[in-house]
GROMACS .gro file of C-alpha atoms in nm:
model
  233
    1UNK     CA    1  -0.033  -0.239   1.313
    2UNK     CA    2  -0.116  -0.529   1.515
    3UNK     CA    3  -0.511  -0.560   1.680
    4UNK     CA    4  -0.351  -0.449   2.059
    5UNK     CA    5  -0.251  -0.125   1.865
    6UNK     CA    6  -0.574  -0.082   1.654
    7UNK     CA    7  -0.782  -0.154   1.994
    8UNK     CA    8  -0.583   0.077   2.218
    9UNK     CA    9  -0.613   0.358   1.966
   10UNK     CA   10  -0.991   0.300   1.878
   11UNK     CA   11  -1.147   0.041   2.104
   12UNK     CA   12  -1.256  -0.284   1.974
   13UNK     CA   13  -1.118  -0.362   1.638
   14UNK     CA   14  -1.314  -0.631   1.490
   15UNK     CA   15  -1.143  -0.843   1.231
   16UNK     CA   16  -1.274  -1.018   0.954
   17UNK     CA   17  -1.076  -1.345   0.816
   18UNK     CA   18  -0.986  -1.311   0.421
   19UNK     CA   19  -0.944  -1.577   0.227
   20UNK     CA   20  -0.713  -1.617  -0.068
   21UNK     CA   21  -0.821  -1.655  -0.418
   22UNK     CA   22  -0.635  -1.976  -0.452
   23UNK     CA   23  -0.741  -2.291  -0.195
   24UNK     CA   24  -0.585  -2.529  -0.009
   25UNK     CA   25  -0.529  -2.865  -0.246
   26UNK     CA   26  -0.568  -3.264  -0.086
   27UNK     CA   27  -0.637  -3.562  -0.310
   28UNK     CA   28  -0.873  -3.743  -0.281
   29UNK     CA   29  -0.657  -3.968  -0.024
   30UNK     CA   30  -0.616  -3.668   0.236
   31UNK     CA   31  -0.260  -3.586   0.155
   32UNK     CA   32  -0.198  -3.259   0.129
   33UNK     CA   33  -0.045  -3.200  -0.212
   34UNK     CA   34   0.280  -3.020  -0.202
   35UNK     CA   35   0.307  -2.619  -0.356
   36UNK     CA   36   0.572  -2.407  -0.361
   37UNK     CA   37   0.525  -2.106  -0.225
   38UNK     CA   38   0.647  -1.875  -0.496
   39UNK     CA   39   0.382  -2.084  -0.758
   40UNK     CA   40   0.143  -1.953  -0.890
   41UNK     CA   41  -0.259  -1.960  -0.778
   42UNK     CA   42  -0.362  -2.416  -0.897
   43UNK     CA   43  -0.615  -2.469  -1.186
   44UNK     CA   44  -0.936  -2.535  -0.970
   45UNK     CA   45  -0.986  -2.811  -1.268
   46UNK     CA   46  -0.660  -2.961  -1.224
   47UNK     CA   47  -0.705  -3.390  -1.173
   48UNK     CA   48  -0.390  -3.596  -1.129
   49UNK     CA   49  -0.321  -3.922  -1.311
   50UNK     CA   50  -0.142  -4.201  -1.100
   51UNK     CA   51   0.081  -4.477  -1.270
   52UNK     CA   52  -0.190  -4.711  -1.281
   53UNK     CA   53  -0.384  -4.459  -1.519
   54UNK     CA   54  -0.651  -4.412  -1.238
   55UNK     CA   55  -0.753  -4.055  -1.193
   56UNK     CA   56  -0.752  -3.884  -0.827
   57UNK     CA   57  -0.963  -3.576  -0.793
   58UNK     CA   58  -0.830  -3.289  -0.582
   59UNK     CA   59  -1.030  -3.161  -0.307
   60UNK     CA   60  -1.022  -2.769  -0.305
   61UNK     CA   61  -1.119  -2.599   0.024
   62UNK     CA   62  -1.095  -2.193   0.083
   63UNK     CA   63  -0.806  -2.103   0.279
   64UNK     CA   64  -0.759  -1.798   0.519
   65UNK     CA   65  -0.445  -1.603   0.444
   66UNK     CA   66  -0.501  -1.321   0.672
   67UNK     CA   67  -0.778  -1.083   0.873
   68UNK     CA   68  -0.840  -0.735   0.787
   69UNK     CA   69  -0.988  -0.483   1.062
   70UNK     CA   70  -1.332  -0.372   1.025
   71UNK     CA   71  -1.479  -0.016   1.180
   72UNK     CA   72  -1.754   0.108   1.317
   73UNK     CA   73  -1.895   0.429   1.207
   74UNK     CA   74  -1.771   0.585   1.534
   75UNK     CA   75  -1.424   0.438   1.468
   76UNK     CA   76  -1.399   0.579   1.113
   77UNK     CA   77  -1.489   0.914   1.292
   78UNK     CA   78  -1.212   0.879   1.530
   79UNK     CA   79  -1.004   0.810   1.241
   80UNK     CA   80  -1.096   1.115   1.036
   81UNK     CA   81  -1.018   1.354   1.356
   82UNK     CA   82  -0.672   1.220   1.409
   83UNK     CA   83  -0.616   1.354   1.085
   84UNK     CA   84  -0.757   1.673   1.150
   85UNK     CA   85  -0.544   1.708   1.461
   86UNK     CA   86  -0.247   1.584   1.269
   87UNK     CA   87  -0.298   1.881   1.016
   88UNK     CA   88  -0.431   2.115   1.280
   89UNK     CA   89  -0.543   2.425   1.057
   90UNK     CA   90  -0.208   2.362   0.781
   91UNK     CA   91   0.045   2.381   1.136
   92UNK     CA   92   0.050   1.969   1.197
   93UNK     CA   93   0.405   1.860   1.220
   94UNK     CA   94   0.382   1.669   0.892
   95UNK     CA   95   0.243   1.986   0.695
   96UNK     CA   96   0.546   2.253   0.898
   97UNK     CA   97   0.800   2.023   0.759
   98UNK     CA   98   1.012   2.146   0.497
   99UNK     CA   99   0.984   1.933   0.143
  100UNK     CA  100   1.339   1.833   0.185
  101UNK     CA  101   1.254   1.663   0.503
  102UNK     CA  102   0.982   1.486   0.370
  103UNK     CA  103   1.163   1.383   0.102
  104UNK     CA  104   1.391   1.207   0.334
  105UNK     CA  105   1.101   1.084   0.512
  106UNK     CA  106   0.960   0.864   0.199
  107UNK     CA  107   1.280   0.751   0.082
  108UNK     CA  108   1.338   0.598   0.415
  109UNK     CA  109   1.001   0.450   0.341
  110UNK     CA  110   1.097   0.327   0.004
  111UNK     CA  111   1.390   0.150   0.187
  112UNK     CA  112   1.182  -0.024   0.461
  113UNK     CA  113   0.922  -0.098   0.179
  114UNK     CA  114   1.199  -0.306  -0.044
  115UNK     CA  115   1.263  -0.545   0.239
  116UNK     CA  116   0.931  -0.680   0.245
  117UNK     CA  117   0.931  -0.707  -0.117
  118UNK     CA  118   0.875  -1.066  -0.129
  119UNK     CA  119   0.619  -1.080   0.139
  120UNK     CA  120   0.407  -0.841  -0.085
  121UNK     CA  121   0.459  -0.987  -0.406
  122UNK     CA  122   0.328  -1.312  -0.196
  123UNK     CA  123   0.055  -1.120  -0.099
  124UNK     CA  124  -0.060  -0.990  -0.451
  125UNK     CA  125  -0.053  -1.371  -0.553
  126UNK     CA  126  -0.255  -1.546  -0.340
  127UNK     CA  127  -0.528  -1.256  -0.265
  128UNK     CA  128  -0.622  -1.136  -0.581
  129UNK     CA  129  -0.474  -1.396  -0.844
  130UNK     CA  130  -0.177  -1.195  -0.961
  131UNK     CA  131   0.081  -1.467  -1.129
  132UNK     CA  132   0.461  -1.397  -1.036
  133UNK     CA  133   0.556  -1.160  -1.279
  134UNK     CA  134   0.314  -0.943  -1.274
  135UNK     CA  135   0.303  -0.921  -0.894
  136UNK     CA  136   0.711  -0.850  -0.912
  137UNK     CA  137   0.598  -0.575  -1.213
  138UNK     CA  138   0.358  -0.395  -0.986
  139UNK     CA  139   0.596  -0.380  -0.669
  140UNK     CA  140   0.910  -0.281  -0.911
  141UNK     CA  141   0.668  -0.041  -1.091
  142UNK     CA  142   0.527   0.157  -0.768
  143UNK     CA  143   0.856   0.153  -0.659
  144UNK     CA  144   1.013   0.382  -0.967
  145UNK     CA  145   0.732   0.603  -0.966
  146UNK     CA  146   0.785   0.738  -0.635
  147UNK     CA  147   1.168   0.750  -0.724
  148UNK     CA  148   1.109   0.954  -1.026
  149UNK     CA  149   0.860   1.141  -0.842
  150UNK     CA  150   1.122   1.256  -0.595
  151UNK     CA  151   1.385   1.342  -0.903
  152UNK     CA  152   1.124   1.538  -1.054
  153UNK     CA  153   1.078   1.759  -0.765
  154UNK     CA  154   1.407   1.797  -0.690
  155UNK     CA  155   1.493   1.879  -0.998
  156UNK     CA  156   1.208   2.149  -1.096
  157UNK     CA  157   1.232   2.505  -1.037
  158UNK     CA  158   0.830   2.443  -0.970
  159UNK     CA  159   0.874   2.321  -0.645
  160UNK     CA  160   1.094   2.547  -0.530
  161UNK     CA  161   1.050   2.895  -0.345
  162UNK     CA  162   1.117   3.143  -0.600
  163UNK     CA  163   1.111   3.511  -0.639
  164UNK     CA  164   0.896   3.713  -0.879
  165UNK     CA  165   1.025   3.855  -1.161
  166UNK     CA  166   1.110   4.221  -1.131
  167UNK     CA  167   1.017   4.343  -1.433
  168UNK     CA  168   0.628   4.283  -1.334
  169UNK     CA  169   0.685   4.519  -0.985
  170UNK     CA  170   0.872   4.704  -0.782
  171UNK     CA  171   0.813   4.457  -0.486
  172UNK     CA  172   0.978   4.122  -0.428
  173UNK     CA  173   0.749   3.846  -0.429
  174UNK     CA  174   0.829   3.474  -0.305
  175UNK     CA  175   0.600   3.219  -0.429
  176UNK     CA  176   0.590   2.809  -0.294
  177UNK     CA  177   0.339   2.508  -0.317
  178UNK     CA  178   0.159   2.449  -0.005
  179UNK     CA  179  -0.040   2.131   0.114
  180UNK     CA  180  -0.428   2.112   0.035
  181UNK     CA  181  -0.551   1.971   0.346
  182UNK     CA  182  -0.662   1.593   0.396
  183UNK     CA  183  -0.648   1.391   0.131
  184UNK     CA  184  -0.864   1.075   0.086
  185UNK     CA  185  -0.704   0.804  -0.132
  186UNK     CA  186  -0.922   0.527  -0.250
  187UNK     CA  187  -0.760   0.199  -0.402
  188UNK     CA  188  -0.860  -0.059  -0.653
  189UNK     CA  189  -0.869  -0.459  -0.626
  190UNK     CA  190  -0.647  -0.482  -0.920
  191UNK     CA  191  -0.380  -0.275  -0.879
  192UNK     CA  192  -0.418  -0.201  -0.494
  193UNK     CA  193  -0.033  -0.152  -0.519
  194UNK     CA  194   0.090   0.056  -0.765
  195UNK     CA  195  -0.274   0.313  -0.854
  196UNK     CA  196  -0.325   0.372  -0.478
  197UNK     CA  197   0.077   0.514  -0.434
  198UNK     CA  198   0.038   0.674  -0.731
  199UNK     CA  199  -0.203   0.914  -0.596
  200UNK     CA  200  -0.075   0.881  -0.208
  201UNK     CA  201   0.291   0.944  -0.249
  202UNK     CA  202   0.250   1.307  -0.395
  203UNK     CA  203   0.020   1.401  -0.131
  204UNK     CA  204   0.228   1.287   0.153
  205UNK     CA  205   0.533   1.490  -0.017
  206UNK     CA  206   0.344   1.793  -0.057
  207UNK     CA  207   0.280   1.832   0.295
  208UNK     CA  208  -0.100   1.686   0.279
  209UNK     CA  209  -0.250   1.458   0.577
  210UNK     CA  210  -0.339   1.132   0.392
  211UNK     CA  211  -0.651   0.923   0.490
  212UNK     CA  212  -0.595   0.554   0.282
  213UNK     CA  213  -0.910   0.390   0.208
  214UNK     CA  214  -0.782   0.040   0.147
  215UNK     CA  215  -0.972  -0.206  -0.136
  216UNK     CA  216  -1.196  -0.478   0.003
  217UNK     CA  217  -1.049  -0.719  -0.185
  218UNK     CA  218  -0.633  -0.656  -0.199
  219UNK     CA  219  -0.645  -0.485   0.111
  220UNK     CA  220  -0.381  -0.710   0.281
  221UNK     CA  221  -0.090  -0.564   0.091
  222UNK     CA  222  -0.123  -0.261   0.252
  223UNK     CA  223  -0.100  -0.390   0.634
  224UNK     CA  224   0.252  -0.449   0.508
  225UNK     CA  225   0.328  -0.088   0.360
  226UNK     CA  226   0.175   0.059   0.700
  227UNK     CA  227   0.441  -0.110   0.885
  228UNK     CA  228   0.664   0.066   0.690
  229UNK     CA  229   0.512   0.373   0.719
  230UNK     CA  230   0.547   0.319   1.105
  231UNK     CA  231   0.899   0.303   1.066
  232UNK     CA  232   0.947   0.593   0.817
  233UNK     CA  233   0.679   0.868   0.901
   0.00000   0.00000   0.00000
């Protein structure tokens, strides 16, 4: 969401600058040296020999890559009861839905998530020092797992309504999962991909309001996944 969102839904967003964990390279003549933008994060001790076997230093300074909001206590408050209006006692929208609809509800996320695959793997790269591969692993990876997540339930008789045996009573009984409640997810620097969506993804399908506490550091990938969310949820 952009600030003129954030501010009209919680007053004043303040937002801090982050900067990337690789920096912005000049030799030592002010010319900016030349990167592209799929390569990965420059050896800080890097030096550059010309043809005349006279070395030129590069001059490393940080560079901003992006701004991350930062709340207030009262802010985080307003926060937490939008989600306890959104599940509203188990009878929020989100929670009434049936899992089938949800299910269609993430895999329209998954869809909006893959087109900003490369801005994410980007992202990874140049905030917390992720080299290509890896980067392209975690995305790929986070994406499968909630795919297989989704064939699993769809699959298992354990996630769908089912009726007692009769051999243990007389009456009929119909048993189903039901949502917890509000969920607080909490994700880590290194993987804030991949670990945080592990735990996210099966909360949102099982009907449970989701709060996302996003990493301080790594936190920038997930501005991108929200505007998916926007589209999806």
């Amino acid at each position: 969401r952009d600030k003129a969102e954030l501010d009209h839904g919680l007053g004043q967003v303040e937002l801090s600058e982050v900067y990337g964990c690789c920096a912005k390279v000049t030799s030592n003549d002010s010319t900016p040296a030349q990167k592209n933008e799929d390569e990965e994060c420059p050896d800080k001790t890097t030096t550059t020999t010309s043809s005349n076997n006279s070395i030129n230093s590069l001059v490393f300074s940080p560079t901003v890559i992006g701004t991350m909001p930062q709340f207030t206590q009262n802010q985080s408050l307003r926060t937490l009861q939008s989600a306890v209006e959104a599940w509203k006692g188990g009878s929020g929208t989100w929670p009434q839905m049936s899992l089938s609809q949800r299910i269609s509800a993430i895999e329209s996320f998954i869809a909006n998530l893959q087109q900003k695959r490369r801005e994410i793997i980007k992202v990874l790269m140049w905030e917390i020092g992720k080299n290509y591969k890896d980067a392209e692993a975690e995305f790929d990876r986070t994406i499968q797992f909630i795919q297989k997540t989704i064939s699993y339930i769809r699959s298992s008789d354990e996630f769908a309504p089912r009726a007692w045996d009769e051999s243990h009573a007389p009456t009929t009984l119909y048993a189903s999962r039901a949502a917890i409640g509000i969920i607080m997810c909490l994700g880590p620097y290194n993987y804030p991909l991949n670990e945080t969506y592990a735990t996210l993804i099966p909360a949102l399908l099982m009907g449970n309001i989701v709060i996302l506490k996003v990493p301080t550091v790594g936190g920038l990938v997930h501005l991108l996944t929200m505007e998916a969310f926007a589209k999806s949820l």
